[in-house]
Coordinates of C-alpha atoms in Angstrom, one line a residue:
X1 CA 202.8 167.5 -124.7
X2 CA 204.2 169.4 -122.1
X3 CA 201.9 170.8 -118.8
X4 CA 202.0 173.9 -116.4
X5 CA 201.3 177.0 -114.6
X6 CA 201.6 180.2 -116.4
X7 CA 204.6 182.2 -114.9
X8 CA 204.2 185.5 -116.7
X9 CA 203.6 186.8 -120.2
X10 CA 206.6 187.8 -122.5
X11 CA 204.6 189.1 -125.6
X12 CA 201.4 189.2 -127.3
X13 CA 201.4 190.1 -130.4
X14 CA 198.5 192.3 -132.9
X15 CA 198.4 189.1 -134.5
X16 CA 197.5 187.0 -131.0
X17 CA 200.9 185.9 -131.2
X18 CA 201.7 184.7 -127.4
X19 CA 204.8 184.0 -125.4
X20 CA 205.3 182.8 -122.4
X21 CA 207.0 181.3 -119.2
X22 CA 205.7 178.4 -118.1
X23 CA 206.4 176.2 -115.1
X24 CA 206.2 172.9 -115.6
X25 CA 204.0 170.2 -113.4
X26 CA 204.7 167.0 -115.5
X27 CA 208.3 165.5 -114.7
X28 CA 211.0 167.8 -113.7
X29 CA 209.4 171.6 -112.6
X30 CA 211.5 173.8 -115.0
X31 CA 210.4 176.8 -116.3
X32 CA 210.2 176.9 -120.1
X33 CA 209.5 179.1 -122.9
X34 CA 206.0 178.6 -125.1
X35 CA 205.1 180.5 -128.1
X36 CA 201.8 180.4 -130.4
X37 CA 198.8 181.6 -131.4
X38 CA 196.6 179.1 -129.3
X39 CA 198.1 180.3 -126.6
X40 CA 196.1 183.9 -126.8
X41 CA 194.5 185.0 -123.4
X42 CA 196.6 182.5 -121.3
X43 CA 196.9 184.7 -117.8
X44 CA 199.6 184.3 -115.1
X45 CA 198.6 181.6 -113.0
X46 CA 196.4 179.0 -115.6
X47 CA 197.2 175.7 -115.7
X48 CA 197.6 174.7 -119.2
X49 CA 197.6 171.5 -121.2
X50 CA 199.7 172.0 -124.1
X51 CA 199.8 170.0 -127.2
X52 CA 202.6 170.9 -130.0
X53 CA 206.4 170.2 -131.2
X54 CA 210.1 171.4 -129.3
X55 CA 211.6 174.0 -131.7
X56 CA 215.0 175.9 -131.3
X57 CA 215.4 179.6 -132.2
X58 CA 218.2 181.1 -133.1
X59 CA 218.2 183.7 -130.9
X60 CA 215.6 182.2 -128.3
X61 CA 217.1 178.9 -127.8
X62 CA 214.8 176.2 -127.2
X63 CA 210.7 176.7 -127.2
X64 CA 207.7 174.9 -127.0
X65 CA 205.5 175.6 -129.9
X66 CA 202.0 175.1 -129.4
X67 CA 199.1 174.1 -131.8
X68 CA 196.7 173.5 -129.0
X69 CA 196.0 174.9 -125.6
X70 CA 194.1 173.2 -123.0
X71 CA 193.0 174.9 -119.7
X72 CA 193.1 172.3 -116.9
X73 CA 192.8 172.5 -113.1
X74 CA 195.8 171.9 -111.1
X75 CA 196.1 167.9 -109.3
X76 CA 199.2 167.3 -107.4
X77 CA 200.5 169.0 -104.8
X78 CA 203.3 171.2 -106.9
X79 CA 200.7 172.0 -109.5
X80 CA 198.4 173.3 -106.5
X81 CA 201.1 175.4 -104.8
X82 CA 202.8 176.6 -108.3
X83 CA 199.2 177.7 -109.2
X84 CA 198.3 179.1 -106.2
X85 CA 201.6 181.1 -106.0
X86 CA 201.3 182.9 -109.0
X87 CA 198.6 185.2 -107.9
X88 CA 195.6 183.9 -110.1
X89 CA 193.6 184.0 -106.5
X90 CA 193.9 187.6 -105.0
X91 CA 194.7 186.9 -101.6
X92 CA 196.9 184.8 -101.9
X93 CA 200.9 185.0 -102.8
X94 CA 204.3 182.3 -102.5
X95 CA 204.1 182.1 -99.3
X96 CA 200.6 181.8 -98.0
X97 CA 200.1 179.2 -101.0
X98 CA 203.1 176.8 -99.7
X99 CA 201.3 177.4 -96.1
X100 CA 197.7 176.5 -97.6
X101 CA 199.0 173.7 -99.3
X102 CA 201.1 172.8 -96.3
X103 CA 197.6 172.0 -94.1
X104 CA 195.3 170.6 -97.3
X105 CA 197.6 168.9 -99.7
X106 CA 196.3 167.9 -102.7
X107 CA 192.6 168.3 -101.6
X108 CA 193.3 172.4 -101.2
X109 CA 191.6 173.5 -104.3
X110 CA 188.3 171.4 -102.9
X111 CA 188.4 173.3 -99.7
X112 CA 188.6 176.5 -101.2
X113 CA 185.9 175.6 -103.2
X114 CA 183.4 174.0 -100.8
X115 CA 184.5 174.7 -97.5
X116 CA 186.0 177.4 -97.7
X117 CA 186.0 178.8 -94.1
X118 CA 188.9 175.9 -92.9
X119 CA 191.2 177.7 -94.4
X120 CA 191.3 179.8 -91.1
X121 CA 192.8 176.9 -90.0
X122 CA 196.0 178.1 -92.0
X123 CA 198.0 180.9 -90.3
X124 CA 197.5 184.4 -91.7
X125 CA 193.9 183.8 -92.9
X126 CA 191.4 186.4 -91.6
X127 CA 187.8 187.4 -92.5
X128 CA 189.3 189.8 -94.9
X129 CA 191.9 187.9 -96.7
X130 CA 189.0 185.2 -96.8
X131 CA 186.7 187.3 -98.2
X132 CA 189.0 188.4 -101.2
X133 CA 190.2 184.9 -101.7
X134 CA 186.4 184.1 -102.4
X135 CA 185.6 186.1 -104.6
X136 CA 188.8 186.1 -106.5
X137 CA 187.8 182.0 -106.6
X138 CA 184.3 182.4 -107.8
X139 CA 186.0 184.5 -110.8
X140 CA 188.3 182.2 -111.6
X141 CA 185.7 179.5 -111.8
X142 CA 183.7 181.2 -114.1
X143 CA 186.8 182.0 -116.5
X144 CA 187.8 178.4 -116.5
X145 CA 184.3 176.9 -116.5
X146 CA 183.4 179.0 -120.1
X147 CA 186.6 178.4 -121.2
X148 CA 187.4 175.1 -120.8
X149 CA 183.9 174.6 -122.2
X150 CA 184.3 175.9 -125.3
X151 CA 187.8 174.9 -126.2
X152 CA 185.8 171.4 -126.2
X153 CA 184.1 172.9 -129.2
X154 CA 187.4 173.7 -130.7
X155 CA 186.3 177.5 -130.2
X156 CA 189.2 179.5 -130.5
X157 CA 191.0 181.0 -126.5
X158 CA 190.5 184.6 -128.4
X159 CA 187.5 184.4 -128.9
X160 CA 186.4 182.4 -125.3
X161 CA 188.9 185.2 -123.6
X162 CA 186.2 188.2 -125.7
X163 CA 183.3 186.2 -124.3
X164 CA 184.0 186.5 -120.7
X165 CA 185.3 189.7 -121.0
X166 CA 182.3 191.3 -123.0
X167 CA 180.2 190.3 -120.0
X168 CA 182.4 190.5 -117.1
X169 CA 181.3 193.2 -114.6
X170 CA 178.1 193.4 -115.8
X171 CA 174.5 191.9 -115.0
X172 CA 174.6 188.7 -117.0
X173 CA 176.5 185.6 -116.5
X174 CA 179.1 184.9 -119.4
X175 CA 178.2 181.1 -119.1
X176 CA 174.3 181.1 -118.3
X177 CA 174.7 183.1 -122.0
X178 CA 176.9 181.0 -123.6
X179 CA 174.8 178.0 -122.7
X180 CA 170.6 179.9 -122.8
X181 CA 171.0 182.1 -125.6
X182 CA 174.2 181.5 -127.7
X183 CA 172.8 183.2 -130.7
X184 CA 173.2 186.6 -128.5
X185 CA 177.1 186.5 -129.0
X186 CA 176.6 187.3 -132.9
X187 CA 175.8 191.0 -132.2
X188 CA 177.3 191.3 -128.6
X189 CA 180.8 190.2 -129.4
X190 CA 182.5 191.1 -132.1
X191 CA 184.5 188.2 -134.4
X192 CA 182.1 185.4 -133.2
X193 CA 179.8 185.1 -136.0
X194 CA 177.0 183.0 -137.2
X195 CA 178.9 179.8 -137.5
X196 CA 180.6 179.7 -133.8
X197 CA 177.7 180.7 -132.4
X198 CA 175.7 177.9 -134.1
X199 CA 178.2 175.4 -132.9
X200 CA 177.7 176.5 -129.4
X201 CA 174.0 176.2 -129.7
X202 CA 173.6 173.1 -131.3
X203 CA 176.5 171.4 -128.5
X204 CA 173.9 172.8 -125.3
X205 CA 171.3 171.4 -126.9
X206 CA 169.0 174.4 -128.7
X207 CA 166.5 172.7 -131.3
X208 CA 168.7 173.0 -135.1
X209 CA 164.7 174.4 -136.2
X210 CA 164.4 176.8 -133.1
X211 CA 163.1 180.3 -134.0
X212 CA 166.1 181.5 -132.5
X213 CA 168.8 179.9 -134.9
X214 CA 166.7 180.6 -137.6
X215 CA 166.5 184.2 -136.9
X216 CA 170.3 184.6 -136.3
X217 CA 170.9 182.8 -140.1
X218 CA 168.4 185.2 -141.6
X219 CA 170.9 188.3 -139.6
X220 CA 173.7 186.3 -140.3
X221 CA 173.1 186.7 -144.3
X222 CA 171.9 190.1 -144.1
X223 CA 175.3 191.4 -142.7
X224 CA 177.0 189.1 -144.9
X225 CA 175.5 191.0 -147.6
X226 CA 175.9 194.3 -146.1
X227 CA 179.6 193.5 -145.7
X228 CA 179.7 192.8 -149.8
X229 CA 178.2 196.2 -150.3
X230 CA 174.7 195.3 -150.6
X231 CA 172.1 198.1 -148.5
X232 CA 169.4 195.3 -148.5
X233 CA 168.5 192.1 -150.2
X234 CA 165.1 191.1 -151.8
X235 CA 163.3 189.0 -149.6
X236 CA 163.3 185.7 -152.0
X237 CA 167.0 185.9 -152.1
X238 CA 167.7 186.4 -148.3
X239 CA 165.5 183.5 -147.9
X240 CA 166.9 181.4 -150.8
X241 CA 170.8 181.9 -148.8
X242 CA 169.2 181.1 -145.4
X243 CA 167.4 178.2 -146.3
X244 CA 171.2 177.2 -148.2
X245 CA 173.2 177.9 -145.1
X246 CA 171.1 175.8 -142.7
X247 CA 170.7 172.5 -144.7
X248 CA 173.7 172.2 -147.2
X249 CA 175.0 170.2 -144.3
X250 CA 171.5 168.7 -143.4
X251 CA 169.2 167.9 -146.2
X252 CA 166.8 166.4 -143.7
X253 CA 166.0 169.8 -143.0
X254 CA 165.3 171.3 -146.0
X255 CA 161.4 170.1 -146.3
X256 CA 160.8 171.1 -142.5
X257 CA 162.7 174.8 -143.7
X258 CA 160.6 175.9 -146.3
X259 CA 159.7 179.9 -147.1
X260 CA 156.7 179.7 -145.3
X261 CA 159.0 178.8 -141.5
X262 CA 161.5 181.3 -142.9
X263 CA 159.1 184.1 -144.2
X264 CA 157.2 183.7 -140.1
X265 CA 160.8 184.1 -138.8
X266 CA 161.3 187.6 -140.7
X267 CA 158.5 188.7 -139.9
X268 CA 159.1 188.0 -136.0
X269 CA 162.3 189.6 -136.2
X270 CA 160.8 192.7 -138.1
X271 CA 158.5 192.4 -134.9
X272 CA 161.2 192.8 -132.3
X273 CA 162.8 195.9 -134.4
X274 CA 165.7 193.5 -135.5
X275 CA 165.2 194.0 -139.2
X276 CA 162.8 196.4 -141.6
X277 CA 160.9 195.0 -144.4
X278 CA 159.9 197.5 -147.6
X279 CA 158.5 196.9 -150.9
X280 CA 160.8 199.0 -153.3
X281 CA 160.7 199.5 -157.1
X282 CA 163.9 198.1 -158.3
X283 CA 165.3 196.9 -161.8
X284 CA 163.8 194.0 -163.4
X285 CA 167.1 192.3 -165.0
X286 CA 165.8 191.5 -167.8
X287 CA 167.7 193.8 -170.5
X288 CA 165.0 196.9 -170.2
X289 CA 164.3 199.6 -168.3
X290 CA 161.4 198.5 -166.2
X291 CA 161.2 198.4 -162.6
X292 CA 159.2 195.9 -160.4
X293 CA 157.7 196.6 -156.8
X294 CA 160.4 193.7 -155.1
X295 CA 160.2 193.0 -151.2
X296 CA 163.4 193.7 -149.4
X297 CA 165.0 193.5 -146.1
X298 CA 167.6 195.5 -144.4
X299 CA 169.1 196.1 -141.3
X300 CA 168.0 198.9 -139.2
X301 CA 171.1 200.5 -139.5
X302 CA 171.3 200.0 -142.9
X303 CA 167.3 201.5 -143.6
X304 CA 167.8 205.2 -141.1
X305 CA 171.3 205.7 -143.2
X306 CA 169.7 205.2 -146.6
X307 CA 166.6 207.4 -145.8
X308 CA 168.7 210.0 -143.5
X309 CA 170.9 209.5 -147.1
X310 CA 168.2 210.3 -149.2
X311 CA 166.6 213.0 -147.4
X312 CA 169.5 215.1 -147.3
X313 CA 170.1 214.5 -151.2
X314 CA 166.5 216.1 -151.7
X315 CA 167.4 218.5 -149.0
X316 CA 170.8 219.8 -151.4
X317 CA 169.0 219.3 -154.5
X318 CA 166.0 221.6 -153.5
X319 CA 168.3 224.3 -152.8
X320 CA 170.2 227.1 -154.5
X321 CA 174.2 227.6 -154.6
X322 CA 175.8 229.9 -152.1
X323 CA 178.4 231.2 -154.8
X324 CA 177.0 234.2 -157.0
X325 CA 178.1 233.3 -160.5
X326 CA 180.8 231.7 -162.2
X327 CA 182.9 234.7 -162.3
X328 CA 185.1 235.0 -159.4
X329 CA 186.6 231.2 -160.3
X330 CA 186.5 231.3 -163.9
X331 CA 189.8 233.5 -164.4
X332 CA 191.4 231.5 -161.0
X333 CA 190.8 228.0 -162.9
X334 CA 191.9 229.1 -166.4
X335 CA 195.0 229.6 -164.8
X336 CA 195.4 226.0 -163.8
X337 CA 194.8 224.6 -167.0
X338 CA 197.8 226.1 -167.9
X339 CA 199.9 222.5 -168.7
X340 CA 202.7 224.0 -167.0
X341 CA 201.1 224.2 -163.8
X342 CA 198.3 221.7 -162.6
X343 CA 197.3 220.8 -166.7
X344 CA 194.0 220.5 -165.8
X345 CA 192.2 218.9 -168.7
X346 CA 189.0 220.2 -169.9
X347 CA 187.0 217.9 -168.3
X348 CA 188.6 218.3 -164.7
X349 CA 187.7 222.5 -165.4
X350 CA 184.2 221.6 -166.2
X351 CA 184.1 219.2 -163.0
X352 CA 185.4 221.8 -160.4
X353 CA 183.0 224.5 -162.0
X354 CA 180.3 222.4 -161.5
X355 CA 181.0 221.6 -158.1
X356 CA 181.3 225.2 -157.4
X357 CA 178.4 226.0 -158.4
X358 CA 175.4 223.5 -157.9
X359 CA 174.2 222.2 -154.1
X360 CA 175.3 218.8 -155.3
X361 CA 178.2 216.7 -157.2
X362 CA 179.1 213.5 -157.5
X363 CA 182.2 212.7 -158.4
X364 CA 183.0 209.1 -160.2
X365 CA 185.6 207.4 -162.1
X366 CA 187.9 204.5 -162.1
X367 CA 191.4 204.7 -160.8
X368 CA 193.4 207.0 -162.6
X369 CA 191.3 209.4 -164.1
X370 CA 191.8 212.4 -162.2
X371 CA 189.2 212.4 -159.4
X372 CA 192.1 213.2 -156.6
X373 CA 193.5 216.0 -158.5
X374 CA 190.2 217.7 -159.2

């Protein structure tokens, strides 16, 4: 384990691959190299706790490779004036920080905090430069307060760093979210999902049979299924998958969570415009033909492109072909099925003629058959 301030970034990676300098706190203050993955969103200036194994490159030299990142608030004096001195508060730089610390000590981060107007006790302080080292505190409290929260919940930095920046700068508080209405990060902040934003929920405390978590599992499988391909699911079967996802770890819960309490939360959501529910005739798998009026759900998304889908299919169908006969392409294709040229095949000259000529095609094969070349 090895603790310090956050010098400056060397690379981030794509892949959230991080490097960094650190100065170290613990021990000797040396400034060391860390690399890893749990180290994505560390900023100049954060004091980290870091957890991992001493490695040597080849190239690099020596590294600290680290398999878990905790944000932590400077203690000791050093810590203080290292932390303070890397710019994290606007306002203040090397030399005012050795000054602050100078007059407060280790109890410097606790005036800034609660009283902050003694620090025109330090030399160099005005209104202005107090003003900006306010507000640059009150930002940096609310970056550490959500993240050091939800590293507790072994929530990925990524994804606490996409949190607070999703809502930074706008009306609503990253934390008062994170900790009211969890279930608001599945659609605000892309990567979160159902399952972080469960555990978030159930660790501040929201009811595990709360209309909200039930209505963000009955979203959760809808885009599940939309991401397999599926435009909409019957009702029975998004049900049957909800009611799965919600007790296969708690079968206490599976009496309480019958269709009834799942059916009253789709119907809530198809309420606030968060879903659409249709009857549709669809195949009855049963070997035959027949169809069978089945309830479904989709997304809203999903429900305007299928019908703006299926009007315009009626719209091409109902109409007539710009080209005027076959004529002008016949003698320009029969020259491609010439085998020394493009070999068209007989069904590829049928294809593009019929193309050319009707409102619609579709055009469907597996790989290999010649779809790209017609």
């Amino acid at each position: 384990m090895t603790e310090g301030v956050v010098d400056h970034l060397l690379y981030v990676g794509y892949d959230e691959h991080t490097v960094l300098r650190l100065n170290t706190t613990a021990g000797d203050e040396e400034s060391i190299t860390a690399v890893g993955k749990a180290l994505f969103g560390a900023r100049p200036g954060e004091s980290l706790r870091l957890h991992g194994v001493w490695d040597h490159h080849p190239r690099h030299g020596r590294q600290f490779k680290a398999e878990r990142c905790e944000r932590t608030v400077p203690a000791d004096e050093r810590a203080i004036r290292l932390y303070l001195a890397a710019g994290m508060i606007r306002g203040i730089g090397p030399v005012l920080a050795a000054a602050v610390v100078d007059v407060f000590g280790e109890q410097t981060l606790k005036v800034i905090d609660v009283e902050p107007q003694r620090l025109f006790e330090v030399h160099g302080i005005g209104r202005v430069r107090l003003g900006r080292i306010q507000a640059a505190w009150q930002e940096q409290k609310a970056i550490a307060e959500i993240m050091v929260f939800l590293q507790g919940l072994q929530i990925t930095p990524a994804l606490a760093v996409k949190i607070y920046t999703t809502y930074a700068g706008t009306d609503d508080d990253p934390m008062r979210i994170v900790r009211r209405t969890p279930y608001r990060l599945c659609q605000d902040v892309h990567g979160v999902g159902f399952v972080n934003a469960d555990k978030i929920a159930l660790a501040v405390g929201i009811p595990k049979h709360s209309d909200a978590r039930l209505q963000a599992a009955l979203l959760h499988e809808l885009d599940q299924a939309r991401a397999s391909g599926h435009g909409h699911l019957p009702v029975r079967v998004l049900i049957a998958r909800t009611r799965r996802l919600l007790t296969d770890d708690d079968p206490a819960s599976a009496e309480i969570l019958d269709e009834a309490v799942l059916r009253h939360a789709l119907q809530a959501l198809c309420g606030q415009g968060e879903l659409v529910m249709e009857v549709l005739p669809l195949p009855v798998l049963d070997g035959t033909d027949a169809l069978a009026d089945i309830e479904t759900a989709m997304l809203p998304q999903q429900h305007r492109d299928e019908t703006q889908l299926a009007f315009h299919v009626r719209r091409l169908l109902a109409s007539t072909s710009a080209l005027d006969g076959l004529a002008p392409w016949a003698e320009q294709l029969e020259s491609l099925r010439d085998p020394q040229t493009a070999g068209l095949t007989d069904e590829q000259h049928q294809v593009i003629l019929t193309a050319l000529t009707r409102p619609l095609s579709v055009l469907t094969g597996g790989p290999g058959c010649g779809k790209t070349t017609s």
